[in-house]
């Protein structure tokens, strides 16, 4: 079965042998040679070699290469996806740039990857200095991730690639790491949390302090997880950080776990705890410790169901400045 995707005024279809002359016209281009590993010069022989590789990748279900067309006819460029890495790539012929083809093709293939291929996310790997590709990623709804840029070499040119990600629309609640744009809502949840525990509210500027702890420092210790509903609402949060006990060695300290009152009983608490446990495993830690007010009977029952063991201690606070 061949793949054909239509929408946004274009049609994506698979390459055929009849497209070999068009491949030469599109890919024998200095900009494409500079940005991609395609052969240069890109002549008929190179096109035949490339088409053979494209068809073998299709048969092996490792990559899907599609010609970008207006109506299924003359190719104007290409968009592709690597199934294993979930990375999308594209190239548009010099005569057809400036029409939004790359962004439209990327949006179409991204939707296909989510709905038909079942991929929960796809990525773009972009040279941060390539402003045109950054514009395409933004127009296609991708978000730059916190993953450190990766150095690569292509035809003697050394540069870095930043990762941009697009996630499938949510159909169920999930827990994920907080992003910088989440911090105002996390601060709201923290204020609700403090009020619920009859504690003093966080001092002003909490979003900025969290930004410094989570994103500005090169080696963040704090982890912040958020529970997100399908409509994008952040219904709760958890924070944790590795600590050291003189007697017991290293462990993960869960400082906060809170769900807004309107969103309790939806199974979000276990999702958050599972995510905290995953953080501990990732860090190679064997134990999680936390505390809850002695009057919080609902939380105590919840933690008991998880198999957590309570310890009788008093918690003290001493101001020193």
Tab-separated table of C-alpha atoms in Angstrom:
chain	number	residue	atom	x	y	z
A	1	UNK	CA	0.000	0.000	0.000
A	2	UNK	CA	1.391	3.386	-0.978
A	3	UNK	CA	1.118	6.447	1.223
A	4	UNK	CA	-0.682	9.560	0.042
A	5	UNK	CA	-1.489	12.456	2.389
A	6	UNK	CA	-3.533	15.431	1.232
A	7	UNK	CA	-4.272	18.699	3.000
A	8	UNK	CA	-3.276	22.351	3.350
A	9	UNK	CA	-3.303	22.750	-0.427
A	10	UNK	CA	-0.659	20.089	-1.078
A	11	UNK	CA	-0.381	16.346	-1.616
A	12	UNK	CA	2.400	14.177	-0.188
A	13	UNK	CA	3.037	10.989	-2.146
A	14	UNK	CA	5.732	8.379	-2.547
A	15	UNK	CA	8.547	8.770	-5.052
A	16	UNK	CA	8.518	6.773	-8.305
A	17	UNK	CA	11.025	6.123	-11.061
A	18	UNK	CA	9.254	8.744	-13.185
A	19	UNK	CA	10.407	11.354	-10.631
A	20	UNK	CA	14.134	10.861	-11.278
A	21	UNK	CA	14.492	13.976	-13.502
A	22	UNK	CA	12.618	16.039	-10.895
A	23	UNK	CA	14.917	14.731	-8.153
A	24	UNK	CA	17.922	16.015	-10.076
A	25	UNK	CA	16.315	19.446	-10.538
A	26	UNK	CA	15.375	19.689	-6.871
A	27	UNK	CA	18.415	18.224	-5.135
A	28	UNK	CA	21.285	19.407	-7.342
A	29	UNK	CA	21.288	22.617	-5.333
A	30	UNK	CA	24.089	24.265	-3.280
A	31	UNK	CA	21.802	24.984	-0.308
A	32	UNK	CA	20.577	21.385	-0.110
A	33	UNK	CA	24.134	20.106	-0.546
A	34	UNK	CA	25.231	22.396	2.311
A	35	UNK	CA	22.447	21.396	4.704
A	36	UNK	CA	22.035	17.665	3.971
A	37	UNK	CA	24.161	14.554	3.350
A	38	UNK	CA	22.838	14.216	-0.222
A	39	UNK	CA	25.434	13.738	-2.949
A	40	UNK	CA	26.795	16.814	-4.683
A	41	UNK	CA	26.655	17.160	-7.600
A	42	UNK	CA	23.302	15.364	-7.587
A	43	UNK	CA	23.045	13.854	-11.062
A	44	UNK	CA	20.952	11.081	-12.607
A	45	UNK	CA	23.139	8.366	-11.091
A	46	UNK	CA	22.840	9.978	-7.651
A	47	UNK	CA	19.062	10.167	-8.095
A	48	UNK	CA	18.866	6.476	-8.979
A	49	UNK	CA	20.972	5.557	-5.939
A	50	UNK	CA	18.827	7.754	-3.716
A	51	UNK	CA	15.534	6.332	-5.036
A	52	UNK	CA	16.811	2.808	-4.436
A	53	UNK	CA	17.667	3.728	-0.825
A	54	UNK	CA	14.259	5.393	-0.375
A	55	UNK	CA	12.417	2.309	-1.619
A	56	UNK	CA	14.489	-0.076	0.505
A	57	UNK	CA	13.817	2.059	3.577
A	58	UNK	CA	10.098	1.952	2.778
A	59	UNK	CA	10.129	-1.826	2.402
A	60	UNK	CA	12.029	-2.175	5.676
A	61	UNK	CA	9.700	0.283	7.428
A	62	UNK	CA	12.662	2.317	8.658
A	63	UNK	CA	11.969	5.599	6.853
A	64	UNK	CA	9.154	7.107	4.821
A	65	UNK	CA	10.128	9.581	2.076
A	66	UNK	CA	7.349	11.568	0.394
A	67	UNK	CA	7.429	13.987	-2.507
A	68	UNK	CA	5.783	17.352	-1.815
A	69	UNK	CA	3.403	18.201	-4.661
A	70	UNK	CA	0.504	20.554	-5.285
A	71	UNK	CA	-1.846	17.923	-6.702
A	72	UNK	CA	0.032	14.631	-6.727
A	73	UNK	CA	2.008	15.552	-9.840
A	74	UNK	CA	5.297	17.453	-10.182
A	75	UNK	CA	7.501	17.179	-7.049
A	76	UNK	CA	8.372	20.498	-5.398
A	77	UNK	CA	10.407	19.048	-2.544
A	78	UNK	CA	10.552	16.189	-0.070
A	79	UNK	CA	9.516	15.471	3.507
A	80	UNK	CA	10.577	12.321	5.351
A	81	UNK	CA	10.420	10.628	8.721
A	82	UNK	CA	12.774	8.126	10.345
A	83	UNK	CA	10.565	5.667	12.228
A	84	UNK	CA	13.178	4.683	14.821
A	85	UNK	CA	14.409	8.169	15.744
A	86	UNK	CA	11.029	9.832	15.032
A	87	UNK	CA	12.935	12.602	13.261
A	88	UNK	CA	11.327	14.514	10.409
A	89	UNK	CA	13.377	16.122	7.643
A	90	UNK	CA	12.510	18.125	4.564
A	91	UNK	CA	13.910	19.916	1.550
A	92	UNK	CA	12.222	22.257	-0.916
A	93	UNK	CA	13.514	23.067	-4.382
A	94	UNK	CA	15.013	26.530	-4.803
A	95	UNK	CA	12.288	27.608	-7.243
A	96	UNK	CA	9.541	26.712	-4.771
A	97	UNK	CA	10.762	28.293	-1.529
A	98	UNK	CA	8.903	31.107	0.179
A	99	UNK	CA	5.480	29.459	-0.233
A	100	UNK	CA	5.273	27.779	3.171
A	101	UNK	CA	5.662	24.325	1.607
A	102	UNK	CA	8.086	23.039	4.248
A	103	UNK	CA	5.831	24.052	7.154
A	104	UNK	CA	2.703	22.673	5.499
A	105	UNK	CA	4.374	19.383	4.605
A	106	UNK	CA	5.819	19.084	8.109
A	107	UNK	CA	2.398	19.652	9.687
A	108	UNK	CA	0.808	17.023	7.436
A	109	UNK	CA	3.479	14.404	8.086
A	110	UNK	CA	3.459	15.180	11.814
A	111	UNK	CA	-0.298	14.569	12.014
A	112	UNK	CA	0.137	11.348	10.014
A	113	UNK	CA	2.905	10.209	12.367
A	114	UNK	CA	0.678	10.734	15.406
A	115	UNK	CA	-2.574	9.303	14.047
A	116	UNK	CA	-1.508	6.598	11.575
A	117	UNK	CA	1.969	5.584	12.731
A	118	UNK	CA	0.990	5.942	16.386
A	119	UNK	CA	4.063	7.944	17.377
A	120	UNK	CA	3.481	9.918	20.606
A	121	UNK	CA	6.014	12.532	19.545
A	122	UNK	CA	8.173	13.469	16.578
A	123	UNK	CA	11.229	15.700	16.415
A	124	UNK	CA	13.064	18.104	14.160
A	125	UNK	CA	16.846	18.426	14.482
A	126	UNK	CA	17.796	21.948	13.455
A	127	UNK	CA	20.953	24.034	13.224
A	128	UNK	CA	20.131	26.929	15.602
A	129	UNK	CA	21.689	29.333	13.081
A	130	UNK	CA	19.317	28.179	10.335
A	131	UNK	CA	16.638	30.831	10.810
A	132	UNK	CA	14.493	29.453	7.982
A	133	UNK	CA	14.283	26.031	9.630
A	134	UNK	CA	13.577	27.588	13.023
A	135	UNK	CA	10.683	29.452	11.391
A	136	UNK	CA	9.390	26.196	9.875
A	137	UNK	CA	9.541	24.428	13.245
A	138	UNK	CA	7.656	27.255	14.914
A	139	UNK	CA	5.027	27.407	12.161
A	140	UNK	CA	4.548	23.636	12.358
A	141	UNK	CA	3.856	23.793	16.102
A	142	UNK	CA	7.125	22.303	17.336
A	143	UNK	CA	8.743	23.379	20.613
A	144	UNK	CA	12.482	23.500	21.251
A	145	UNK	CA	13.418	21.037	23.968
A	146	UNK	CA	15.962	21.336	26.767
A	147	UNK	CA	18.139	18.648	25.148
A	148	UNK	CA	21.669	19.940	24.679
A	149	UNK	CA	22.575	20.623	21.018
A	150	UNK	CA	24.439	17.717	19.431
A	151	UNK	CA	27.641	18.353	17.425
A	152	UNK	CA	27.612	16.786	13.950
A	153	UNK	CA	29.855	16.796	10.890
A	154	UNK	CA	28.661	16.818	7.290
A	155	UNK	CA	31.062	17.022	4.366
A	156	UNK	CA	33.737	18.572	6.567
A	157	UNK	CA	31.394	21.147	8.112
A	158	UNK	CA	31.025	20.914	11.905
A	159	UNK	CA	27.896	22.391	13.493
A	160	UNK	CA	25.291	21.604	16.142
A	161	UNK	CA	21.702	20.419	15.945
A	162	UNK	CA	19.064	21.463	18.465
A	163	UNK	CA	16.039	19.231	19.061
A	164	UNK	CA	12.487	20.481	18.553
A	165	UNK	CA	9.554	18.263	19.538
A	166	UNK	CA	5.873	17.923	18.668
A	167	UNK	CA	3.699	15.795	20.936
A	168	UNK	CA	0.479	14.042	19.979
A	169	UNK	CA	-2.706	15.642	21.341
A	170	UNK	CA	-3.558	14.236	24.753
A	171	UNK	CA	-6.436	11.802	25.082
A	172	UNK	CA	-5.747	11.001	28.747
A	173	UNK	CA	-4.051	12.741	31.704
A	174	UNK	CA	-0.280	12.510	31.828
A	175	UNK	CA	2.656	13.546	33.985
A	176	UNK	CA	5.607	15.328	32.403
A	177	UNK	CA	8.511	17.542	33.405
A	178	UNK	CA	7.615	21.182	33.909
A	179	UNK	CA	8.577	23.678	31.218
A	180	UNK	CA	9.491	27.341	31.714
A	181	UNK	CA	6.051	28.434	30.532
A	182	UNK	CA	4.435	26.246	33.231
A	183	UNK	CA	6.044	28.044	36.160
A	184	UNK	CA	3.327	30.673	36.803
A	185	UNK	CA	0.774	27.859	37.125
A	186	UNK	CA	3.142	25.814	39.295
A	187	UNK	CA	3.452	28.852	41.575
A	188	UNK	CA	-0.357	29.027	41.792
A	189	UNK	CA	-0.491	25.351	42.740
A	190	UNK	CA	2.248	25.906	45.333
A	191	UNK	CA	0.199	28.723	46.893
A	192	UNK	CA	-2.873	26.446	46.989
A	193	UNK	CA	-0.695	23.729	48.512
A	194	UNK	CA	0.565	26.043	51.248
A	195	UNK	CA	-2.975	27.175	52.076
A	196	UNK	CA	-4.169	23.563	52.203
A	197	UNK	CA	-1.393	22.645	54.644
A	198	UNK	CA	-2.107	25.786	56.715
A	199	UNK	CA	1.391	27.089	55.987
A	200	UNK	CA	2.635	30.546	55.074
A	201	UNK	CA	2.286	31.295	51.354
A	202	UNK	CA	5.401	31.230	49.159
A	203	UNK	CA	7.175	34.578	49.085
A	204	UNK	CA	6.776	36.686	45.913
A	205	UNK	CA	8.881	35.766	42.899
A	206	UNK	CA	8.461	31.991	43.092
A	207	UNK	CA	8.321	31.536	39.279
A	208	UNK	CA	11.697	33.273	38.954
A	209	UNK	CA	13.218	31.208	41.758
A	210	UNK	CA	11.953	28.000	40.185
A	211	UNK	CA	13.303	29.077	36.811
A	212	UNK	CA	16.744	29.539	38.368
A	213	UNK	CA	16.595	26.150	40.100
A	214	UNK	CA	15.205	24.198	37.156
A	215	UNK	CA	16.386	25.830	33.962
A	216	UNK	CA	19.047	28.515	34.464
A	217	UNK	CA	21.575	26.481	36.427
A	218	UNK	CA	23.731	24.164	34.268
A	219	UNK	CA	23.367	21.278	36.753
A	220	UNK	CA	19.868	21.456	38.274
A	221	UNK	CA	19.183	19.305	41.346
A	222	UNK	CA	15.491	20.067	41.629
A	223	UNK	CA	12.996	18.142	39.508
A	224	UNK	CA	9.477	19.456	38.933
A	225	UNK	CA	6.731	17.245	37.511
A	226	UNK	CA	3.250	18.402	36.507
A	227	UNK	CA	-0.005	16.487	36.016
A	228	UNK	CA	-1.600	17.650	32.767
A	229	UNK	CA	-5.201	17.032	31.674
A	230	UNK	CA	-6.164	16.488	28.009
A	231	UNK	CA	-7.344	20.101	27.747
A	232	UNK	CA	-3.912	21.343	28.844
A	233	UNK	CA	-4.893	22.201	32.425
A	234	UNK	CA	-2.119	21.615	34.962
A	235	UNK	CA	-3.970	19.961	37.833
A	236	UNK	CA	-1.095	19.180	40.179
A	237	UNK	CA	2.641	19.041	40.692
A	238	UNK	CA	5.426	17.235	42.488
A	239	UNK	CA	8.979	18.333	43.209
A	240	UNK	CA	11.932	16.237	44.276
A	241	UNK	CA	15.702	16.417	44.598
A	242	UNK	CA	18.519	14.010	45.510
A	243	UNK	CA	19.706	14.318	49.116
A	244	UNK	CA	22.168	12.572	51.447
A	245	UNK	CA	21.468	10.917	54.785
A	246	UNK	CA	24.412	10.295	57.111
A	247	UNK	CA	22.961	6.937	58.130
A	248	UNK	CA	21.312	5.788	54.921
A	249	UNK	CA	23.298	7.386	52.100
A	250	UNK	CA	21.750	9.021	49.053
A	251	UNK	CA	17.993	9.134	48.540
A	252	UNK	CA	15.388	11.157	46.653
A	253	UNK	CA	13.552	13.710	48.749
A	254	UNK	CA	10.034	14.477	47.524
A	255	UNK	CA	9.413	17.984	48.782
A	256	UNK	CA	5.922	18.532	47.362
A	257	UNK	CA	3.044	16.552	45.917
A	258	UNK	CA	-0.250	18.359	45.446
A	259	UNK	CA	-3.416	18.127	43.356
A	260	UNK	CA	-5.933	20.933	43.084
A	261	UNK	CA	-9.179	20.175	44.921
A	262	UNK	CA	-11.220	20.015	41.702
A	263	UNK	CA	-9.009	17.293	40.235
A	264	UNK	CA	-8.654	14.769	43.030
A	265	UNK	CA	-9.981	11.264	42.589
A	266	UNK	CA	-8.964	11.101	38.914
A	267	UNK	CA	-5.964	8.837	39.395
A	268	UNK	CA	-3.478	11.702	39.088
A	269	UNK	CA	-1.839	11.058	42.465
A	270	UNK	CA	-0.586	7.587	41.473
A	271	UNK	CA	0.604	9.011	38.142
A	272	UNK	CA	2.673	11.638	39.952
A	273	UNK	CA	4.113	9.095	42.389
A	274	UNK	CA	5.031	6.753	39.533
A	275	UNK	CA	6.848	9.635	37.852
A	276	UNK	CA	8.726	10.443	41.076
A	277	UNK	CA	9.735	6.777	41.378
A	278	UNK	CA	10.987	6.935	37.789
A	279	UNK	CA	13.131	9.957	38.691
A	280	UNK	CA	14.664	7.976	41.557
A	281	UNK	CA	15.481	5.053	39.282
A	282	UNK	CA	16.976	7.359	36.667
A	283	UNK	CA	19.257	8.815	39.338
A	284	UNK	CA	20.188	5.344	40.586
A	285	UNK	CA	18.551	5.956	43.981
A	286	UNK	CA	16.878	3.178	45.951
A	287	UNK	CA	14.679	5.166	48.321
A	288	UNK	CA	12.278	8.120	48.360
A	289	UNK	CA	11.553	10.065	51.537
A	290	UNK	CA	8.917	12.722	52.209
A	291	UNK	CA	6.661	14.089	54.918
A	292	UNK	CA	3.010	15.028	55.267
A	293	UNK	CA	1.057	16.742	58.074
A	294	UNK	CA	-0.120	14.293	60.740
A	295	UNK	CA	-3.704	15.533	60.308
A	296	UNK	CA	-3.779	14.866	56.532
A	297	UNK	CA	-5.603	11.544	56.764
A	298	UNK	CA	-6.356	11.340	53.034
A	299	UNK	CA	-2.677	11.643	52.137
A	300	UNK	CA	-1.711	9.156	54.855
A	301	UNK	CA	-4.150	6.571	53.459
A	302	UNK	CA	-2.881	7.215	49.926
A	303	UNK	CA	0.755	6.712	50.917
A	304	UNK	CA	-0.130	3.566	52.886
A	305	UNK	CA	-1.767	2.082	49.779
A	306	UNK	CA	1.530	2.654	47.961
A	307	UNK	CA	3.338	0.583	50.582
A	308	UNK	CA	5.186	3.553	52.092
A	309	UNK	CA	6.262	3.205	55.735
A	310	UNK	CA	5.727	6.130	58.144
A	311	UNK	CA	8.388	7.215	60.651
A	312	UNK	CA	7.639	9.116	63.844
A	313	UNK	CA	9.631	12.363	63.799
A	314	UNK	CA	9.104	16.060	64.392
A	315	UNK	CA	10.135	18.521	61.706
A	316	UNK	CA	11.829	21.728	62.862
A	317	UNK	CA	12.534	24.986	61.054
A	318	UNK	CA	15.135	27.530	62.218
A	319	UNK	CA	15.579	30.886	60.521
A	320	UNK	CA	19.209	31.994	60.373
A	321	UNK	CA	18.992	35.161	58.322
